[in-house]
Coordinates of C-alpha atoms and ligand atoms in Angstrom, one line a residue:
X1 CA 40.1 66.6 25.7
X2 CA 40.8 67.8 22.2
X3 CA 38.8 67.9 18.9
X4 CA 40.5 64.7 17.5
X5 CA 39.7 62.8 20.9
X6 CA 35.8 64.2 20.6
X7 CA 35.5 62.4 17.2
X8 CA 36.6 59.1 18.7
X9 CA 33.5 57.2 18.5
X10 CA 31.8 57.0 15.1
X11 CA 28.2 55.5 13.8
X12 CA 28.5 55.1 10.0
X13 CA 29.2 57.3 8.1
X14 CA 29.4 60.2 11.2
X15 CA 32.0 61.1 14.1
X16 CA 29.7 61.5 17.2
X17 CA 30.9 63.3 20.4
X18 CA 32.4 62.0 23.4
X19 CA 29.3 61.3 25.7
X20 CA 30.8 64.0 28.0
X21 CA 29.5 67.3 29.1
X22 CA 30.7 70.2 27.7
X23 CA 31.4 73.1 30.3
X24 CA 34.0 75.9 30.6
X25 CA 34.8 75.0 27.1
X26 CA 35.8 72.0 27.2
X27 CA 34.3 68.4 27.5
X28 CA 34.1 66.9 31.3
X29 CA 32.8 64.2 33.7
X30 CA 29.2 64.0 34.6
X31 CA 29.5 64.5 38.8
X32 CA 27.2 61.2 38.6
X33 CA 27.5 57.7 36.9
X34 CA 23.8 57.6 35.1
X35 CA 24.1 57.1 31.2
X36 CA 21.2 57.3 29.1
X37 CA 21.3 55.5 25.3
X38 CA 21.3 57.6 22.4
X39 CA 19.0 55.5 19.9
X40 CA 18.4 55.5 16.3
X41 CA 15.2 55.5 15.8
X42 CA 15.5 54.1 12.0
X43 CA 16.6 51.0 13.6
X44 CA 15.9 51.0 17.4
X45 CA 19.9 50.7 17.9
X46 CA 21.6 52.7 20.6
X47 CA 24.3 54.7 18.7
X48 CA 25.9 56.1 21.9
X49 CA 25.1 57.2 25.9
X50 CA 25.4 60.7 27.1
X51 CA 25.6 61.2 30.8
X52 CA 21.9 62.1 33.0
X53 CA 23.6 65.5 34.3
X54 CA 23.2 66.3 38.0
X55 CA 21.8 69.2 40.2
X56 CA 25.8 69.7 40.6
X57 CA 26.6 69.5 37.3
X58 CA 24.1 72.4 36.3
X59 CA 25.2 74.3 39.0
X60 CA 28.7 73.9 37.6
X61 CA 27.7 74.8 33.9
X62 CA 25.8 78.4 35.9
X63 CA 29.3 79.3 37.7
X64 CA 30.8 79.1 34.5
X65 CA 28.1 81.2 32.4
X66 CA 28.0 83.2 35.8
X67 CA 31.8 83.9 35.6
X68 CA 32.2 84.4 31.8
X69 CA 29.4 86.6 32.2
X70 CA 31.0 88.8 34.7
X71 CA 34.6 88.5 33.8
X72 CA 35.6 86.8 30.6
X73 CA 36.3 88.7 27.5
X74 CA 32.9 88.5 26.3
X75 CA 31.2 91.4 29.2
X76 CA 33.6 93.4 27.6
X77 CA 33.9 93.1 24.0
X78 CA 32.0 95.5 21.9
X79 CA 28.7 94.2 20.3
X80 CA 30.3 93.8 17.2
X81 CA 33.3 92.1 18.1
X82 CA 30.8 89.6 19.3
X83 CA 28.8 89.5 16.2
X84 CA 32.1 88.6 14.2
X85 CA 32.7 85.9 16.6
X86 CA 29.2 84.4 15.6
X87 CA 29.3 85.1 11.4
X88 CA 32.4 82.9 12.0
X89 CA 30.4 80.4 13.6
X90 CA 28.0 80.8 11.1
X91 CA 30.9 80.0 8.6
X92 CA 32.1 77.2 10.3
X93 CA 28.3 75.6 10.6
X94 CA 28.2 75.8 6.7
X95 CA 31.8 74.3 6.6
X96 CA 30.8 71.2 8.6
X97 CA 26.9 70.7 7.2
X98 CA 27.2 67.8 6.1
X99 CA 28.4 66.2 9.6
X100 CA 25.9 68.1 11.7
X101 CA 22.5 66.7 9.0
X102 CA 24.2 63.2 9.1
X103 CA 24.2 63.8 13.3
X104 CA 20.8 65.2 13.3
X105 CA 19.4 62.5 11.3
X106 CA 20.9 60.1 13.0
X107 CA 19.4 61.5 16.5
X108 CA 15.6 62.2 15.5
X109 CA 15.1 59.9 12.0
X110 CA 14.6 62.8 10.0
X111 CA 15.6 61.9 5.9
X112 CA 19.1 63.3 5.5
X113 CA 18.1 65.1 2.5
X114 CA 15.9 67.5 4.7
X115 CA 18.5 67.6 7.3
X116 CA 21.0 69.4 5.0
X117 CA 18.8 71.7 3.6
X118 CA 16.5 73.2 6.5
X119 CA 18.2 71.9 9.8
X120 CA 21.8 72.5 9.1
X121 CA 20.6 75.4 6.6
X122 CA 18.6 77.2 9.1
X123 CA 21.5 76.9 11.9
X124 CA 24.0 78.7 10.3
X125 CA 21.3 81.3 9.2
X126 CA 20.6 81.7 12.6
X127 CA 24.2 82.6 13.6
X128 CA 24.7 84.4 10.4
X129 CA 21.6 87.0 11.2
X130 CA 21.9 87.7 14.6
X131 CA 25.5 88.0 14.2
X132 CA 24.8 91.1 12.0
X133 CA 22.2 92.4 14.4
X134 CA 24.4 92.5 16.9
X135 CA 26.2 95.7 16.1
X136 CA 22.7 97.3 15.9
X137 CA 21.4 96.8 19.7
X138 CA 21.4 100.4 20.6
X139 CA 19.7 102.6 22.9
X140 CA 17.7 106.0 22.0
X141 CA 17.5 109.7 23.7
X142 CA 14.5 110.6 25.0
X143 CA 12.7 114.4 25.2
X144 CA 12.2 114.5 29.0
X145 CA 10.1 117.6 30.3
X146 CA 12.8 119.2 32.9
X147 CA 16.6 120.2 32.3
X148 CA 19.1 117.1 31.6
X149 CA 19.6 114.7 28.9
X150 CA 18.3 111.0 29.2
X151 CA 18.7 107.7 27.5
X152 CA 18.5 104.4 27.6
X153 CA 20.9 101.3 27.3
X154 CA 20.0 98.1 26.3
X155 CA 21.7 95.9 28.4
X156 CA 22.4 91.9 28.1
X157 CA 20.1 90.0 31.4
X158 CA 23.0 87.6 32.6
X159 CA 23.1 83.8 32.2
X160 CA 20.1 82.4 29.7
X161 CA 19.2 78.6 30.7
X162 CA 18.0 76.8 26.9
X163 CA 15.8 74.1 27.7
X164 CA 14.4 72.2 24.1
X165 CA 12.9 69.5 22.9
X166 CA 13.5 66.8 20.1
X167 CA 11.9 67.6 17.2
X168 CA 14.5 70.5 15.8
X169 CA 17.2 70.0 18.1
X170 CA 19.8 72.2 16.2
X171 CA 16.8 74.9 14.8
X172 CA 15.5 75.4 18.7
X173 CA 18.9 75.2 20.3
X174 CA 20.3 78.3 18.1
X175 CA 17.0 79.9 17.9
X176 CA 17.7 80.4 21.2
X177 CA 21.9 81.0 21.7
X178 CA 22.3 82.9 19.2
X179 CA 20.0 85.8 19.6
X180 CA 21.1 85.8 23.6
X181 CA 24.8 85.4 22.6
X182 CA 24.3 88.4 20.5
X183 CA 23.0 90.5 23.0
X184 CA 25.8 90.0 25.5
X185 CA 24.5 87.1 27.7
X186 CA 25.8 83.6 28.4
X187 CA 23.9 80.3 28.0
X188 CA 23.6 76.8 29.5
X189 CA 21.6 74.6 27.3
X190 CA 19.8 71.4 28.1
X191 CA 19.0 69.5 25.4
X192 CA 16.1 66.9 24.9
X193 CA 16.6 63.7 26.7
X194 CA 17.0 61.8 23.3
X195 CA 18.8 63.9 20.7
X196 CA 21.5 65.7 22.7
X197 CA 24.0 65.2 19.5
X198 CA 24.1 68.2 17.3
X199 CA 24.1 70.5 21.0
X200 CA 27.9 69.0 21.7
X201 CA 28.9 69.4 18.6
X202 CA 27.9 72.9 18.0
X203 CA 29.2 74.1 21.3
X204 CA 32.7 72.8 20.0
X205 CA 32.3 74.6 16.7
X206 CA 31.1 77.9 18.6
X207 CA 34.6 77.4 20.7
X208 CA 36.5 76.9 17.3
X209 CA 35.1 79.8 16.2
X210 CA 36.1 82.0 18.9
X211 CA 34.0 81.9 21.7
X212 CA 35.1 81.9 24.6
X213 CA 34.8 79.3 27.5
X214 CA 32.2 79.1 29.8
X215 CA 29.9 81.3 27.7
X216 CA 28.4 78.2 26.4
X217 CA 27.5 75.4 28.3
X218 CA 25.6 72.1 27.2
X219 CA 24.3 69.7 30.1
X220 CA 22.3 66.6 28.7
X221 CA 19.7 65.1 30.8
X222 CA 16.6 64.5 32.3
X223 CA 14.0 67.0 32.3
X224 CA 12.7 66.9 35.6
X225 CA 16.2 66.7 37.2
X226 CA 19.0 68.7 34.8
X227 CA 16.1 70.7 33.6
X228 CA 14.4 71.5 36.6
X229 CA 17.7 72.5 38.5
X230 CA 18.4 75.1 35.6
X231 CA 14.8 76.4 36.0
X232 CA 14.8 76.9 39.6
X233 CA 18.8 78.3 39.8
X234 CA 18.8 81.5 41.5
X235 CA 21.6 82.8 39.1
X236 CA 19.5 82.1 36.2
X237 CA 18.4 85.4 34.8
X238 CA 16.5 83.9 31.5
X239 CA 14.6 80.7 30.5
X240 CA 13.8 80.1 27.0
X241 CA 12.0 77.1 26.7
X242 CA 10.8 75.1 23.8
X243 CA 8.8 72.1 24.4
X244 CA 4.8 71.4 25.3
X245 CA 1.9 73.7 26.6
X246 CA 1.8 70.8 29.7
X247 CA 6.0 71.1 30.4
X248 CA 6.0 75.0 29.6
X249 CA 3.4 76.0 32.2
X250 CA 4.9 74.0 34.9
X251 CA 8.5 75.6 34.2
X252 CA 6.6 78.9 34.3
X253 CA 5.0 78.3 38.0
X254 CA 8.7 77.2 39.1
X255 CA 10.6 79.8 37.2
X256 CA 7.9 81.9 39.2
X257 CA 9.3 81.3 42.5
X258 CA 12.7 83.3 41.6
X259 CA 11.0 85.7 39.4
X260 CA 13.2 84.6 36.5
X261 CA 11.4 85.9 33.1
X262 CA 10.4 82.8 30.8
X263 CA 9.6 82.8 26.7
X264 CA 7.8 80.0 26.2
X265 CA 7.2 78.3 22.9
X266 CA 4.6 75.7 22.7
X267 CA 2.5 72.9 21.5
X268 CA 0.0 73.8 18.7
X269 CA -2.7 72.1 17.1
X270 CA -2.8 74.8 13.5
X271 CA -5.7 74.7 11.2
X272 CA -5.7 75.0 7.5
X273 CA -8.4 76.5 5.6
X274 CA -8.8 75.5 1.8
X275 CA -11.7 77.8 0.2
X276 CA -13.8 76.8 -2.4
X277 CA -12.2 79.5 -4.7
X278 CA -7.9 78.3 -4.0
X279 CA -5.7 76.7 -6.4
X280 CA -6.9 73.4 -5.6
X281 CA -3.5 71.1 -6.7
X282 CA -1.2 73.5 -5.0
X283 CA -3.6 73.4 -1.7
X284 CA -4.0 69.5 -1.4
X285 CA 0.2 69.6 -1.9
X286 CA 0.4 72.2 1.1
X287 CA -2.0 69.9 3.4
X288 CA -0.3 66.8 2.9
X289 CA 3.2 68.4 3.4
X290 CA 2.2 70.4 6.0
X291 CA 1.0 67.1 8.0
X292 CA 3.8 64.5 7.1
X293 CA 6.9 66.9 7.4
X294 CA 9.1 65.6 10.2
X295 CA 6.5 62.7 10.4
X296 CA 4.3 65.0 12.2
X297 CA 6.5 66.0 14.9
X298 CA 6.1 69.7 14.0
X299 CA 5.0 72.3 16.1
X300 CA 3.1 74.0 13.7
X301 CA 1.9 71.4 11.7
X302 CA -0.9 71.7 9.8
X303 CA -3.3 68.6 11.6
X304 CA -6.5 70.2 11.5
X305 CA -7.7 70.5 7.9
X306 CA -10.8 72.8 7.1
X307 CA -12.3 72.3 3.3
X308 CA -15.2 74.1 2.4
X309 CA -18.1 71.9 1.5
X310 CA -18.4 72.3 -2.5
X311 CA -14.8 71.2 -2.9
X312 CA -14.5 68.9 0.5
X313 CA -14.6 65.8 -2.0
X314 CA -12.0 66.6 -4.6
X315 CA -9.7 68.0 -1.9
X316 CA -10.4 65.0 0.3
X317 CA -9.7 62.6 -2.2
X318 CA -6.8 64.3 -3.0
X319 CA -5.3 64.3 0.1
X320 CA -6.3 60.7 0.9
X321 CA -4.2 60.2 -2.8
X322 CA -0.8 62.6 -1.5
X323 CA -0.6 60.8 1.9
X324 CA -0.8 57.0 0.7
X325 CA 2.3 57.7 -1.6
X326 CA 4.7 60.1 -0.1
X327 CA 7.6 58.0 0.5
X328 CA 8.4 56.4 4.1
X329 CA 11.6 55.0 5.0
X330 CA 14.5 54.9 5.4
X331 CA 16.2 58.4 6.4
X332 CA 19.1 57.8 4.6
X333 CA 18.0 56.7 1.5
X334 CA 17.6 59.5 -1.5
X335 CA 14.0 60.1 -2.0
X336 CA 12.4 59.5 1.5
X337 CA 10.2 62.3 2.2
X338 CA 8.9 60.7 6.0
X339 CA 11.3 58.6 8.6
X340 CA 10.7 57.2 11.7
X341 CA 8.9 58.6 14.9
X342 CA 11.9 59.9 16.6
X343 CA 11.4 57.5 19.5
X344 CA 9.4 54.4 20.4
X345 CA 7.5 56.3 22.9
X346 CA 6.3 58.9 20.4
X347 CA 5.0 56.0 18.2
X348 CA 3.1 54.8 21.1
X349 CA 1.3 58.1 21.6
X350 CA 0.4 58.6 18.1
X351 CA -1.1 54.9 18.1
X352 CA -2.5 55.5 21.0
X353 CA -4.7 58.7 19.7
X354 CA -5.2 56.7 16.4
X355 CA -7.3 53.8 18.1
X356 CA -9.7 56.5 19.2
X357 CA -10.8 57.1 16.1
X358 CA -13.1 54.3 15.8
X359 CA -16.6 55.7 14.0
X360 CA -17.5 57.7 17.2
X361 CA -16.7 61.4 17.5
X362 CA -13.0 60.8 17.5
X363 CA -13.9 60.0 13.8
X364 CA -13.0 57.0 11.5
X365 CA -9.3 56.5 9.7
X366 CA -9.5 56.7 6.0
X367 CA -5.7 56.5 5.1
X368 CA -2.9 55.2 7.3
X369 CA -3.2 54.0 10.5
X370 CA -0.8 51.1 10.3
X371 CA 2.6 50.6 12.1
X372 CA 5.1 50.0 9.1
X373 CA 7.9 47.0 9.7
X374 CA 11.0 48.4 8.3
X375 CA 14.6 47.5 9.6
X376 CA 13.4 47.7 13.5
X377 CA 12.6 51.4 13.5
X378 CA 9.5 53.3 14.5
X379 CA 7.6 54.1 11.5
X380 CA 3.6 55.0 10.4
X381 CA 1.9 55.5 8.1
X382 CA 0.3 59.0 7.3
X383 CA -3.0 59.0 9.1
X384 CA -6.2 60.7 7.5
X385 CA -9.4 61.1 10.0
X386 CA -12.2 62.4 8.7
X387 CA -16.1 63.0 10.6
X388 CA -14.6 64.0 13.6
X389 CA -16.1 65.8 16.1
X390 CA -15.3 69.9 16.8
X391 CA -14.7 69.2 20.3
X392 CA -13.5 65.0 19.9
X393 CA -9.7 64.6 21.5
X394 CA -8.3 64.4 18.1
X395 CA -9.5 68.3 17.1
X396 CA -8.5 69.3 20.4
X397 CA -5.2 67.7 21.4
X398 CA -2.1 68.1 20.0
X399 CA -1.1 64.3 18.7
X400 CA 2.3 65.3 17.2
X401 CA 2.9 62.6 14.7
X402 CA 1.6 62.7 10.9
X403 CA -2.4 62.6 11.7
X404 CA -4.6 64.9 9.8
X405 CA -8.0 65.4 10.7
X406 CA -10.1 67.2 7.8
X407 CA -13.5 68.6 9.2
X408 CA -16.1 70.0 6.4
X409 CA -17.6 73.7 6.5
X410 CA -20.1 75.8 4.4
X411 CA -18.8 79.5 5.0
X412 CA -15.9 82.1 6.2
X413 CA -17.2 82.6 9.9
X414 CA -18.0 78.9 10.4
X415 CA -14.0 78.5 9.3
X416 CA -12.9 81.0 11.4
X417 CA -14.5 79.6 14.7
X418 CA -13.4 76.4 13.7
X419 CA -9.9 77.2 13.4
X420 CA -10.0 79.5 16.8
X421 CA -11.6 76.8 18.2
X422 CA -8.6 74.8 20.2
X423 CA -6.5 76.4 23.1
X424 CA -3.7 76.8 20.8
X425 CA -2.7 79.6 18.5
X426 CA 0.6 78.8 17.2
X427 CA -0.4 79.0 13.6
X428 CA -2.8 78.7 10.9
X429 CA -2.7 78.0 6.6
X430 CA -5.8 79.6 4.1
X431 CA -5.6 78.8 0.5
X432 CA -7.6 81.3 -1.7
X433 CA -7.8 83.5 -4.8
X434 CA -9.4 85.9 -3.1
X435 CA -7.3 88.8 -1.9
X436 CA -9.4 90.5 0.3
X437 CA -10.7 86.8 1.6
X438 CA -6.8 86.6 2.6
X439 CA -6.7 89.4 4.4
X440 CA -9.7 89.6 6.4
X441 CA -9.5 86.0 7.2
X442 CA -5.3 86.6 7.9
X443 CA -6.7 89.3 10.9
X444 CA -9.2 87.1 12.3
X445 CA -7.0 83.9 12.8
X446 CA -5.9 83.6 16.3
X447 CA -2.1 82.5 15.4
X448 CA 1.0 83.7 15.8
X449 CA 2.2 82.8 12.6
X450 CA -0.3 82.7 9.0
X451 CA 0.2 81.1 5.6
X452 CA -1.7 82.3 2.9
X453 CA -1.2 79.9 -0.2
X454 CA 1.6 77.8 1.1
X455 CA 2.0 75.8 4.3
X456 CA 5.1 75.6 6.9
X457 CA 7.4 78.5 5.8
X458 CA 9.5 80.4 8.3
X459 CA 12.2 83.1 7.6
X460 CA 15.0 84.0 10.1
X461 CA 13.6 87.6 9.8
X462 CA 10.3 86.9 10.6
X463 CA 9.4 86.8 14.3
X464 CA 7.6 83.3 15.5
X465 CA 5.7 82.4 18.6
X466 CA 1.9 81.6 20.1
X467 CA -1.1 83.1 21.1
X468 CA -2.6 81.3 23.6
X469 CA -1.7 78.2 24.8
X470 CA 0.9 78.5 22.2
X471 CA 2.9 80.5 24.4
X472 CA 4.5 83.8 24.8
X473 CA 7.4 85.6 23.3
X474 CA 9.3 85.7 20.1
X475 CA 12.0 83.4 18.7
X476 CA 13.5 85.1 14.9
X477 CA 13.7 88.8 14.1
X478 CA 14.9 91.8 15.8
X479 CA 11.7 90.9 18.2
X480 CA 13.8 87.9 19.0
X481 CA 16.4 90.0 20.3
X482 CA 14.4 91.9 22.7
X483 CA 13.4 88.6 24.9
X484 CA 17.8 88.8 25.7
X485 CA 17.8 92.2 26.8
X486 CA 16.7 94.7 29.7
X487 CA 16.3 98.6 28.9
X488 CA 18.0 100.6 31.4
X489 CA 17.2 104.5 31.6
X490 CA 19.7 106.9 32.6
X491 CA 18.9 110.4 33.3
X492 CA 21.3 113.2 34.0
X493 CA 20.5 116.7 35.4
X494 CA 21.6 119.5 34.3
Ligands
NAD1 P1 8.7 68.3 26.3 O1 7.9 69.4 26.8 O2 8.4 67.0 26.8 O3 10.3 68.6 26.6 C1 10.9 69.7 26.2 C2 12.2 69.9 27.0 O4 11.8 70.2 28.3 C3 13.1 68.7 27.1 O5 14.5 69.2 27.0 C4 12.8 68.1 28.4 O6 13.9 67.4 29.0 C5 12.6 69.4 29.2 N1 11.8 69.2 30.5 C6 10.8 68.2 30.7 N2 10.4 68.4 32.0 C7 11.0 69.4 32.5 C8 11.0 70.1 33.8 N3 10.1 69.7 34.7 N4 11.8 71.1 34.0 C9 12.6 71.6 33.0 N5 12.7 71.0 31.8 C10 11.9 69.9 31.6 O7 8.6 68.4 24.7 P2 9.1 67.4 23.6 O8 8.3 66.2 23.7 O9 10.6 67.3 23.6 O10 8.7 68.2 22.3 C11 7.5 68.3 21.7 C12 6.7 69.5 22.1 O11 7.4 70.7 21.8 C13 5.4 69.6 21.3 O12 4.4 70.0 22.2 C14 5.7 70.7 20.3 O13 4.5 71.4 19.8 C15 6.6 71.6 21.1 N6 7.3 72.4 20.2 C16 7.0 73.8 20.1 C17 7.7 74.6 19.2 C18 7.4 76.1 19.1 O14 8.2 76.8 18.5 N7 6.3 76.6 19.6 C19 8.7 74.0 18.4 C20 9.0 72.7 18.5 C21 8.3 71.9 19.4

């Protein structure tokens, strides 16, 4: 099928992709009948189906990665070859922006506006930077003790199976092709069961720009059957996974039984320190953003706010003030800083976790709460709990959905604890004038990623992944590179 026949179907303003699978570079038949609806979660209508891939149909998308691995041009073009391939898709991500933010809004309720600017932004950045690293995966001589020379080679692992979730579908999918495209490998990718979208679509830009077939594949689908097939395929070499701490560990123990390598980036529950001595107006504007962007469905959002007790109030109050009047609504319109939930069942959950906070240890709600009625679609309101517990559900448990909870305490060790006190370790936000407060504080935070005096910022160059139940290994930077290659040592006798 050809490009014109891909942008058949349209919602809007946007073409959307023919609700076929794309394999061997082009689009094709599920092997089964099962559709599943493609909702817009501003308005609860289905937009389009996309087929529930098989076990066949992931094993067909592996043969393909398998073969292009092995024999297609890209085994044997030079590194750089293959990071001009992906600058062009880089290009060609820029060129067509606008359509992949209208796409990604459309999918996961996210306001346009933000769509352009990080999503689509971040996506071509993505292909952009690891294109130019490309050229630069090289190997090093090493002084070995007897006669001979040795080195070693850094050498792509095979066929990489993507597995992400919903909240950044176009951010986590390339976080995770581009870096193993750039080291040589091939890639199936299964994309969250409800935003599958902005996956097609870039898999057809990445063939425009060059790439050729078979070395990516995109199978939509059901977790536990698409997903689990690609986790437990004996010619998978690589899993990179993005999803929850509950999801990941299970794919780990599976991935196990083949001894196929996993990186696994995972839920978080990230505190965020304000100190008695910060810049008070600029930290109450990094809490509130840093719990209402994406409408909470943010890995490393800032839910957990820690104020020290002499400004607790003031901060407090301001918060209580940001949250009540960021704008919700509709994604589309200009202005709307919150959308929708990105589904009906992540409203429920939220709701669910917001009933607990009742007075007891869960806490009581002092902003927010409430469901808000707009055009059919699954919107809240930005939830403030405060008097919660250190150990209640809502400190502990990753909600994912735009609930703060903001806990008091009276020095730098009772913040610390607090804010190591979870399972997770994604990441962590401290506001303060005090610069060797910032770094001391920075070293003692168990997080794989720390804000001092802003909230939420990530750089393509900057590596990004857990401690602790946050998970293991590195999406961004050169580290990211490492989790897509295997060092080979060669050594030759004289
Ligand atoms: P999820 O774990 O439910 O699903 C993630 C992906 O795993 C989906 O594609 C799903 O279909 C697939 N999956 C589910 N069961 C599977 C199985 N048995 N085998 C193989 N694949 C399976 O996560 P979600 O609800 O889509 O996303 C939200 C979660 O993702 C949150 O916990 C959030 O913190 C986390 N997240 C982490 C990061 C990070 O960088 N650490 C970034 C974004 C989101």
């Amino acid at each position: 099928m050809s490009t014109t026949d891909a942008v058949a179907e349209t919602s809007g303003q946007v073409a959307l992709p023919p609700g076929k699978l794309w394999i061997e570079g082009a689009w094709r038949d599920s092997t089964g009948s099962e559709r599943r609806d493609v909702v817009d979660p501003a308005t609860g209508r289905v937009v389009t189906t996309v087929p529930e891939g098989t076990v066949e149909d992931v094993d067909l998308a592996v043969a393909a990665a398998r073969r292009a691995f092995e024999s297609g041009p890209w085994a044997t073009m030079s590194p750089r070859e293959r990071g001009a391939v992906l600058t062009r898709a880089a290009q060609l991500i820029q060129e067509n922006a606008e359509e992949l933010a209208r796409l990604e809004s459309l999918d996961t309720g996210k306001p346009l506006a933000f769509a352009r600017m990080i999503d689509a932004g971040t996506t071509a950045e993505h292909f952009s930077y690891f294109g130019g690293l490309a050229g630069a995966i090289e190997g090093a001589t090493r002084g070995i003790r007897g006669p001979g020379l040795a080195y070693t080679r850094r050498e792509p692992l095979g066929v990489v199976g993507a597995i992400t979730p919903f909240n950044f579908p176009m951010i986590l999918s390339t976080s995770k092709i581009a870096p193993a495209l750039a080291a040589g490998n091939t890639v199936v990718h299964k994309p969250a069961e409800d935003t599958p979208l902005t996956a097609l679509r870039i898999a057809e830009l990445l063939a425009e720009a060059g790439l050729p077939a078979g070395v990516l594949n995109v199978v939509t689908g059901h977790g536990a059957v698409a997903g689990d097939r690609l986790v437990r395929h004996p010619d998978v070499d690589r899993i990179a996974f993005t999803g929850s701490t509950k999801v990941g560990a299970a794919i780990a123990a599976a991935a196990a039984a083949n001894v196929t390598p996993v990186t696994m980036e995972l839920g978080g529950k990230s505190a965020n320190i304000v100190f008695e001595d910060a810049n008070l107006d600029e930290a109450i504007q990094a809490a509130v953003s840093g719990f209402v962007f994406n409408t909470g469905q943010f890995c490393m959002g800032g839910t957990r706010l820690l104020v020290q007790r002499s400004v607790y109030d003031q901060v407090l109050a301001g918060v209580i003030g940001g949250a009540t009047h960021v704008p919700v609504g509709d994604p589309l319109a200009e202005g709307t800083v919150v959308g929708p939930m990105a589904g009906q069942r992540h409203l429920e959950n939220v709701e669910r976790y917001v009933a607990l906070a009742d007075g007891g240890p869960n806490g009581k709600v002092v902003a927010g709460g409430q469901r808000i009625d707009l055009n059919g679609g699954f919107f809240i309101a930005p939830t403030v709990v405060t008097d919660v517990a250190p150990d209640s559900r809502l400190v502990q448990e990753e909600i994912f959905g735009p609930v703060l909870t903001v806990q008091v305490f009276d020095t730098e060790e009772e913040a610390i604890a607090l804010a190591n006190g979870t399972p997770y370790g994604l990441a962590a936000g401290l506001h303060t004038t005090d610069l060797g407060r910032a770094h001391r504080v920075a070293a003692q935070l168990e997080a794989g990623m720390i804000w001092v005096n802003t909230y939420g910022v990530l750089d393509v160059s900057l590596p990004f992944g857990g401690y602790k139940a946050s998970g293991y290994g590195r999406e961004n930077g050169p580290e990211a590179l490492d989790e897509y290659l295997q060092t080979k040592s060669v050594y030759v006798a004289f």
